[in-house]
């Protein structure tokens, strides 16, 4: 298996089941429509000692730095603040495990390739998955 650097700029280009995920978060039509038609950019940079910085530029711009293996906050699209832990699996995957009051246990799996990044949003207690595709 080839290794791909996580660092890069990723532009969103398509979704699968994302609208249904937003519905499950009890988001109204207008906010869902805005979220599903937007094409945000994610800039990922790797720091020292296992830190990663994510800068999301879209409808809203936000930035966060996390340390792999340590608990951190995540904000779901409906504004719900959750706590999660992100770990690196292999050389090209990041997995964030979290607990949502709305959706229960979830996993966010970011898979990096030379073409881009795929974000799998898994709602484990509902056997549901949404996918967001990004190109480098």
C-alpha positions as protocol buffer text, in pm:
chain_id: "A"
residue {
  index: 1
  type: UNK
  ca { x: 0 y: 0 z: 0 }
}
residue {
  index: 2
  type: UNK
  ca { x: 137 y: 340 z: -99 }
}
residue {
  index: 3
  type: UNK
  ca { x: 172 y: 623 z: 149 }
}
residue {
  index: 4
  type: UNK
  ca { x: 9 y: 959 z: 76 }
}
residue {
  index: 5
  type: UNK
  ca { x: 74 y: 1273 z: 274 }
}
residue {
  index: 6
  type: UNK
  ca { x: -230 y: 1405 z: 460 }
}
residue {
  index: 7
  type: UNK
  ca { x: -113 y: 1762 z: 410 }
}
residue {
  index: 8
  type: UNK
  ca { x: -291 y: 1934 z: 125 }
}
residue {
  index: 9
  type: UNK
  ca { x: -584 y: 2140 z: 3 }
}
residue {
  index: 10
  type: UNK
  ca { x: -903 y: 1949 z: -71 }
}
residue {
  index: 11
  type: UNK
  ca { x: -1202 y: 2092 z: -261 }
}
residue {
  index: 12
  type: UNK
  ca { x: -1541 y: 1929 z: -211 }
}
residue {
  index: 13
  type: UNK
  ca { x: -1705 y: 1801 z: -529 }
}
residue {
  index: 14
  type: UNK
  ca { x: -1988 y: 1558 z: -443 }
}
residue {
  index: 15
  type: UNK
  ca { x: -2195 y: 1395 z: -168 }
}
residue {
  index: 16
  type: UNK
  ca { x: -2370 y: 1063 z: -115 }
}
residue {
  index: 17
  type: UNK
  ca { x: -2659 y: 1047 z: 138 }
}
residue {
  index: 18
  type: UNK
  ca { x: -2544 y: 1375 z: 296 }
}
residue {
  index: 19
  type: UNK
  ca { x: -2892 y: 1533 z: 283 }
}
residue {
  index: 20
  type: UNK
  ca { x: -3031 y: 1231 z: 472 }
}
residue {
  index: 21
  type: UNK
  ca { x: -2756 y: 1271 z: 733 }
}
residue {
  index: 22
  type: UNK
  ca { x: -2852 y: 1638 z: 780 }
}
residue {
  index: 23
  type: UNK
  ca { x: -3221 y: 1539 z: 807 }
}
residue {
  index: 24
  type: UNK
  ca { x: -3127 y: 1294 z: 1084 }
}
residue {
  index: 25
  type: UNK
  ca { x: -2966 y: 1591 z: 1264 }
}
residue {
  index: 26
  type: UNK
  ca { x: -3306 y: 1767 z: 1246 }
}
residue {
  index: 27
  type: UNK
  ca { x: -3180 y: 2044 z: 1018 }
}
residue {
  index: 28
  type: UNK
  ca { x: -3439 y: 2240 z: 823 }
}
residue {
  index: 29
  type: UNK
  ca { x: -3463 y: 2242 z: 444 }
}
residue {
  index: 30
  type: UNK
  ca { x: -3290 y: 2578 z: 390 }
}
residue {
  index: 31
  type: UNK
  ca { x: -2981 y: 2489 z: 595 }
}
residue {
  index: 32
  type: UNK
  ca { x: -2967 y: 2140 z: 438 }
}
residue {
  index: 33
  type: UNK
  ca { x: -2989 y: 2290 z: 89 }
}
residue {
  index: 34
  type: UNK
  ca { x: -2711 y: 2539 z: 165 }
}
residue {
  index: 35
  type: UNK
  ca { x: -2491 y: 2263 z: 311 }
}
residue {
  index: 36
  type: UNK
  ca { x: -2546 y: 2015 z: 28 }
}
residue {
  index: 37
  type: UNK
  ca { x: -2485 y: 2266 z: -253 }
}
residue {
  index: 38
  type: UNK
  ca { x: -2178 y: 2432 z: -100 }
}
residue {
  index: 39
  type: UNK
  ca { x: -1833 y: 2316 z: -209 }
}
residue {
  index: 40
  type: UNK
  ca { x: -1604 y: 2395 z: 86 }
}
residue {
  index: 41
  type: UNK
  ca { x: -1227 y: 2369 z: 85 }
}
residue {
  index: 42
  type: UNK
  ca { x: -1038 y: 2186 z: 360 }
}
residue {
  index: 43
  type: UNK
  ca { x: -670 y: 2264 z: 417 }
}
residue {
  index: 44
  type: UNK
  ca { x: -488 y: 1999 z: 622 }
}
residue {
  index: 45
  type: UNK
  ca { x: -143 y: 2060 z: 768 }
}
residue {
  index: 46
  type: UNK
  ca { x: 60 y: 1829 z: 989 }
}
residue {
  index: 47
  type: UNK
  ca { x: 245 y: 1972 z: 1286 }
}
residue {
  index: 48
  type: UNK
  ca { x: 497 y: 1825 z: 1521 }
}
residue {
  index: 49
  type: UNK
  ca { x: 429 y: 1551 z: 1776 }
}
residue {
  index: 50
  type: UNK
  ca { x: 117 y: 1411 z: 1607 }
}
residue {
  index: 51
  type: UNK
  ca { x: -83 y: 1732 z: 1567 }
}
residue {
  index: 52
  type: UNK
  ca { x: -305 y: 1809 z: 1270 }
}
residue {
  index: 53
  type: UNK
  ca { x: -462 y: 2140 z: 1171 }
}
residue {
  index: 54
  type: UNK
  ca { x: -787 y: 2153 z: 972 }
}
residue {
  index: 55
  type: UNK
  ca { x: -901 y: 2481 z: 814 }
}
residue {
  index: 56
  type: UNK
  ca { x: -1250 y: 2459 z: 664 }
}
residue {
  index: 57
  type: UNK
  ca { x: -1342 y: 2738 z: 424 }
}
residue {
  index: 58
  type: UNK
  ca { x: -1700 y: 2747 z: 301 }
}
residue {
  index: 59
  type: UNK
  ca { x: -2023 y: 2903 z: 421 }
}
residue {
  index: 60
  type: UNK
  ca { x: -1841 y: 2945 z: 752 }
}
residue {
  index: 61
  type: UNK
  ca { x: -1467 y: 2938 z: 800 }
}
residue {
  index: 62
  type: UNK
  ca { x: -1329 y: 2756 z: 1102 }
}
residue {
  index: 63
  type: UNK
  ca { x: -997 y: 2617 z: 1206 }
}
residue {
  index: 64
  type: UNK
  ca { x: -893 y: 2364 z: 1467 }
}
residue {
  index: 65
  type: UNK
  ca { x: -579 y: 2182 z: 1571 }
}
residue {
  index: 66
  type: UNK
  ca { x: -602 y: 1835 z: 1722 }
}
residue {
  index: 67
  type: UNK
  ca { x: -353 y: 1596 z: 1877 }
}
residue {
  index: 68
  type: UNK
  ca { x: -388 y: 1237 z: 1759 }
}
residue {
  index: 69
  type: UNK
  ca { x: -507 y: 1005 z: 2035 }
}
residue {
  index: 70
  type: UNK
  ca { x: -629 y: 1289 z: 2259 }
}
residue {
  index: 71
  type: UNK
  ca { x: -988 y: 1396 z: 2317 }
}
residue {
  index: 72
  type: UNK
  ca { x: -1101 y: 1708 z: 2128 }
}
residue {
  index: 73
  type: UNK
  ca { x: -1424 y: 1884 z: 2039 }
}
residue {
  index: 74
  type: UNK
  ca { x: -1610 y: 1847 z: 1711 }
}
residue {
  index: 75
  type: UNK
  ca { x: -1904 y: 2055 z: 1593 }
}
residue {
  index: 76
  type: UNK
  ca { x: -2167 y: 1869 z: 1390 }
}
residue {
  index: 77
  type: UNK
  ca { x: -2344 y: 2054 z: 1105 }
}
residue {
  index: 78
  type: UNK
  ca { x: -2646 y: 2120 z: 1330 }
}
residue {
  index: 79
  type: UNK
  ca { x: -2422 y: 2300 z: 1582 }
}
residue {
  index: 80
  type: UNK
  ca { x: -2412 y: 2013 z: 1833 }
}
residue {
  index: 81
  type: UNK
  ca { x: -2080 y: 2010 z: 2018 }
}
residue {
  index: 82
  type: UNK
  ca { x: -1944 y: 1660 z: 2073 }
}
residue {
  index: 83
  type: UNK
  ca { x: -1620 y: 1514 z: 2208 }
}
residue {
  index: 84
  type: UNK
  ca { x: -1415 y: 1275 z: 2000 }
}
residue {
  index: 85
  type: UNK
  ca { x: -1079 y: 1107 z: 1968 }
}
residue {
  index: 86
  type: UNK
  ca { x: -896 y: 1093 z: 1634 }
}
residue {
  index: 87
  type: UNK
  ca { x: -645 y: 820 z: 1560 }
}
residue {
  index: 88
  type: UNK
  ca { x: -437 y: 743 z: 1256 }
}
residue {
  index: 89
  type: UNK
  ca { x: -498 y: 404 z: 1099 }
}
residue {
  index: 90
  type: UNK
  ca { x: -221 y: 304 z: 864 }
}
residue {
  index: 91
  type: UNK
  ca { x: -52 y: 582 z: 672 }
}
residue {
  index: 92
  type: UNK
  ca { x: -350 y: 736 z: 498 }
}
residue {
  index: 93
  type: UNK
  ca { x: -661 y: 713 z: 720 }
}
residue {
  index: 94
  type: UNK
  ca { x: -784 y: 918 z: 1014 }
}
residue {
  index: 95
  type: UNK
  ca { x: -1069 y: 785 z: 1227 }
}
residue {
  index: 96
  type: UNK
  ca { x: -1261 y: 1007 z: 1470 }
}
residue {
  index: 97
  type: UNK
  ca { x: -1490 y: 824 z: 1713 }
}
residue {
  index: 98
  type: UNK
  ca { x: -1753 y: 1034 z: 1886 }
}
residue {
  index: 99
  type: UNK
  ca { x: -2084 y: 1023 z: 2069 }
}
residue {
  index: 100
  type: UNK
  ca { x: -2374 y: 1245 z: 1956 }
}
residue {
  index: 101
  type: UNK
  ca { x: -2682 y: 1314 z: 2167 }
}
residue {
  index: 102
  type: UNK
  ca { x: -2883 y: 1320 z: 1843 }
}
residue {
  index: 103
  type: UNK
  ca { x: -2736 y: 1024 z: 1652 }
}
residue {
  index: 104
  type: UNK
  ca { x: -2551 y: 811 z: 1910 }
}
residue {
  index: 105
  type: UNK
  ca { x: -2212 y: 655 z: 1835 }
}
residue {
  index: 106
  type: UNK
  ca { x: -2049 y: 786 z: 1519 }
}
residue {
  index: 107
  type: UNK
  ca { x: -1726 y: 747 z: 1322 }
}
residue {
  index: 108
  type: UNK
  ca { x: -1578 y: 1002 z: 1084 }
}
residue {
  index: 109
  type: UNK
  ca { x: -1329 y: 826 z: 859 }
}
residue {
  index: 110
  type: UNK
  ca { x: -1105 y: 1042 z: 642 }
}
residue {
  index: 111
  type: UNK
  ca { x: -933 y: 839 z: 372 }
}
residue {
  index: 112
  type: UNK
  ca { x: -651 y: 1018 z: 189 }
}
residue {
  index: 113
  type: UNK
  ca { x: -527 y: 923 z: -159 }
}
residue {
  index: 114
  type: UNK
  ca { x: -318 y: 1096 z: -425 }
}
residue {
  index: 115
  type: UNK
  ca { x: -647 y: 1206 z: -588 }
}
residue {
  index: 116
  type: UNK
  ca { x: -805 y: 1355 z: -275 }
}
residue {
  index: 117
  type: UNK
  ca { x: -988 y: 1280 z: 48 }
}
residue {
  index: 118
  type: UNK
  ca { x: -1307 y: 1086 z: 112 }
}
residue {
  index: 119
  type: UNK
  ca { x: -1499 y: 1153 z: 435 }
}
residue {
  index: 120
  type: UNK
  ca { x: -1720 y: 866 z: 550 }
}
residue {
  index: 121
  type: UNK
  ca { x: -1976 y: 969 z: 813 }
}
residue {
  index: 122
  type: UNK
  ca { x: -2101 y: 656 z: 989 }
}
residue {
  index: 123
  type: UNK
  ca { x: -2390 y: 653 z: 1235 }
}
residue {
  index: 124
  type: UNK
  ca { x: -2319 y: 318 z: 1399 }
}
residue {
  index: 125
  type: UNK
  ca { x: -2644 y: 277 z: 1594 }
}
residue {
  index: 126
  type: UNK
  ca { x: -2853 y: 350 z: 1283 }
}
residue {
  index: 127
  type: UNK
  ca { x: -2651 y: 150 z: 1028 }
}
residue {
  index: 128
  type: UNK
  ca { x: -2627 y: 465 z: 814 }
}
residue {
  index: 129
  type: UNK
  ca { x: -2343 y: 615 z: 612 }
}
residue {
  index: 130
  type: UNK
  ca { x: -2300 y: 943 z: 425 }
}
residue {
  index: 131
  type: UNK
  ca { x: -1997 y: 1016 z: 207 }
}
residue {
  index: 132
  type: UNK
  ca { x: -1834 y: 1346 z: 107 }
}
residue {
  index: 133
  type: UNK
  ca { x: -1576 y: 1345 z: -174 }
}
residue {
  index: 134
  type: UNK
  ca { x: -1293 y: 1600 z: -203 }
}
residue {
  index: 135
  type: UNK
  ca { x: -1030 y: 1644 z: -477 }
}
residue {
  index: 136
  type: UNK
  ca { x: -673 y: 1765 z: -424 }
}
